[in-house]
Structures are given as structure tokens and as C-alpha cells.
Short mmCIF file of C-alpha atoms in Angstrom, two decimals:
data_model
loop_
_atom_site.label_atom_id
_atom_site.label_comp_id
_atom_site.label_asym_id
_atom_site.label_seq_id
_atom_site.Cartn_x
_atom_site.Cartn_y
_atom_site.Cartn_z
CA UNK Y 1 0.00 0.00 0.00
CA UNK Y 2 1.60 3.16 -1.16
CA UNK Y 3 0.60 6.77 -0.78
CA UNK Y 4 -1.48 6.45 -3.95
CA UNK Y 5 -3.88 4.00 -2.26
CA UNK Y 6 -4.53 6.44 0.56
CA UNK Y 7 -5.16 9.24 -1.92
CA UNK Y 8 -7.61 7.14 -3.97
CA UNK Y 9 -9.61 6.22 -0.89
CA UNK Y 10 -9.72 9.82 0.27
CA UNK Y 11 -10.69 11.15 -3.15
CA UNK Y 12 -13.78 8.93 -3.28
CA UNK Y 13 -15.20 10.75 -0.25
CA UNK Y 14 -15.26 14.09 -2.01
CA UNK Y 15 -18.26 14.84 -4.22
CA UNK Y 16 -17.54 15.15 -7.93
CA UNK Y 17 -17.54 18.64 -9.39
CA UNK Y 18 -21.01 19.80 -10.37
CA UNK Y 19 -21.17 19.44 -14.14
CA UNK Y 20 -24.95 19.53 -14.40
CA UNK Y 21 -25.29 15.79 -15.03
CA UNK Y 22 -27.21 15.18 -11.80
CA UNK Y 23 -29.75 17.83 -12.77
CA UNK Y 24 -30.07 16.29 -16.25
CA UNK Y 25 -30.64 12.85 -14.72
CA UNK Y 26 -33.38 14.17 -12.44
CA UNK Y 27 -35.00 16.11 -15.31
CA UNK Y 28 -35.16 12.88 -17.29
CA UNK Y 29 -36.69 11.00 -14.35
CA UNK Y 30 -39.26 13.73 -13.74
CA UNK Y 31 -40.28 13.96 -17.39
CA UNK Y 32 -40.85 10.20 -17.61
CA UNK Y 33 -42.44 9.63 -14.19
CA UNK Y 34 -45.29 7.16 -14.74
CA UNK Y 35 -47.45 8.41 -11.88
CA UNK Y 36 -47.73 10.94 -9.05
CA UNK Y 37 -46.27 8.58 -6.43
CA UNK Y 38 -43.07 8.09 -8.44
CA UNK Y 39 -42.92 11.81 -9.20
CA UNK Y 40 -43.15 12.61 -5.48
CA UNK Y 41 -40.36 10.11 -4.79
CA UNK Y 42 -38.11 11.90 -7.29
CA UNK Y 43 -38.92 15.25 -5.70
CA UNK Y 44 -37.88 13.96 -2.28
CA UNK Y 45 -34.64 12.65 -3.77
CA UNK Y 46 -33.68 15.87 -5.55
CA UNK Y 47 -34.63 17.95 -2.49
CA UNK Y 48 -32.34 15.73 -0.42
CA UNK Y 49 -29.53 16.11 -2.97
CA UNK Y 50 -30.03 19.90 -2.86
CA UNK Y 51 -29.90 19.86 0.95
CA UNK Y 52 -26.55 18.06 0.92
CA UNK Y 53 -25.09 20.44 -1.66
CA UNK Y 54 -25.15 18.18 -4.74
CA UNK Y 55 -27.59 20.51 -6.54
CA UNK Y 56 -27.46 24.30 -6.65
CA UNK Y 57 -30.43 26.51 -5.79
CA UNK Y 58 -30.88 27.30 -9.49
CA UNK Y 59 -30.84 23.61 -10.42
CA UNK Y 60 -33.34 22.80 -7.68
CA UNK Y 61 -35.62 25.61 -8.89
CA UNK Y 62 -35.45 24.29 -12.45
CA UNK Y 63 -36.29 20.79 -11.25
CA UNK Y 64 -39.23 22.14 -9.22
CA UNK Y 65 -40.61 23.88 -12.31
CA UNK Y 66 -40.35 20.68 -14.31
CA UNK Y 67 -41.87 18.77 -11.38
CA UNK Y 68 -44.91 21.08 -11.25
CA UNK Y 69 -45.42 20.83 -15.01
CA UNK Y 70 -45.25 17.02 -14.88
CA UNK Y 71 -47.52 16.90 -11.84
CA UNK Y 72 -50.11 18.93 -13.74
CA UNK Y 73 -49.89 16.68 -16.80
CA UNK Y 74 -50.30 13.56 -14.67
CA UNK Y 75 -53.25 15.04 -12.78
CA UNK Y 76 -55.14 16.10 -15.93
CA UNK Y 77 -55.38 12.53 -17.29
#
């Protein structure tokens, strides 16, 4: 075990830089949510990710807008 092993282990504890991919993943989930229960589950997950710093305020707001639009489309059916 060299110094490199210690560094690799330590590096895995730091969150990856925010490149927008998490937001894109959640947008995709929200847009394809089959029902309100699943949609609510996604909302709880992205709110949690926002709370722990993985999503910015702007990203969370964008996801909320998409969430509300999807919620409306699922309710209208």
C-alpha cells in the first residue's frame, strides 16, 4: 500500500464537481415519471440532494418547475 492508495480512498469521499449531469438525470426521471407517487419520490430525492449540496439553488428551482409541469400533466389525465 503506497501513498497512492490512501489518496484514492480519500478522493472517493469528495463529491464530484457539479457538471450539471445530476440535474439532467433528475429532469429525465421527472419527465418520464409514470405516476404521481413516483414523481413525489423523485422530488424527495432531488430535495435531499439539494440539501446536501449536490444541486445548486438554481438547479433545484429548475427541477421544481419541471416537477410542477409534470404533476399537472399527470393530474389532468
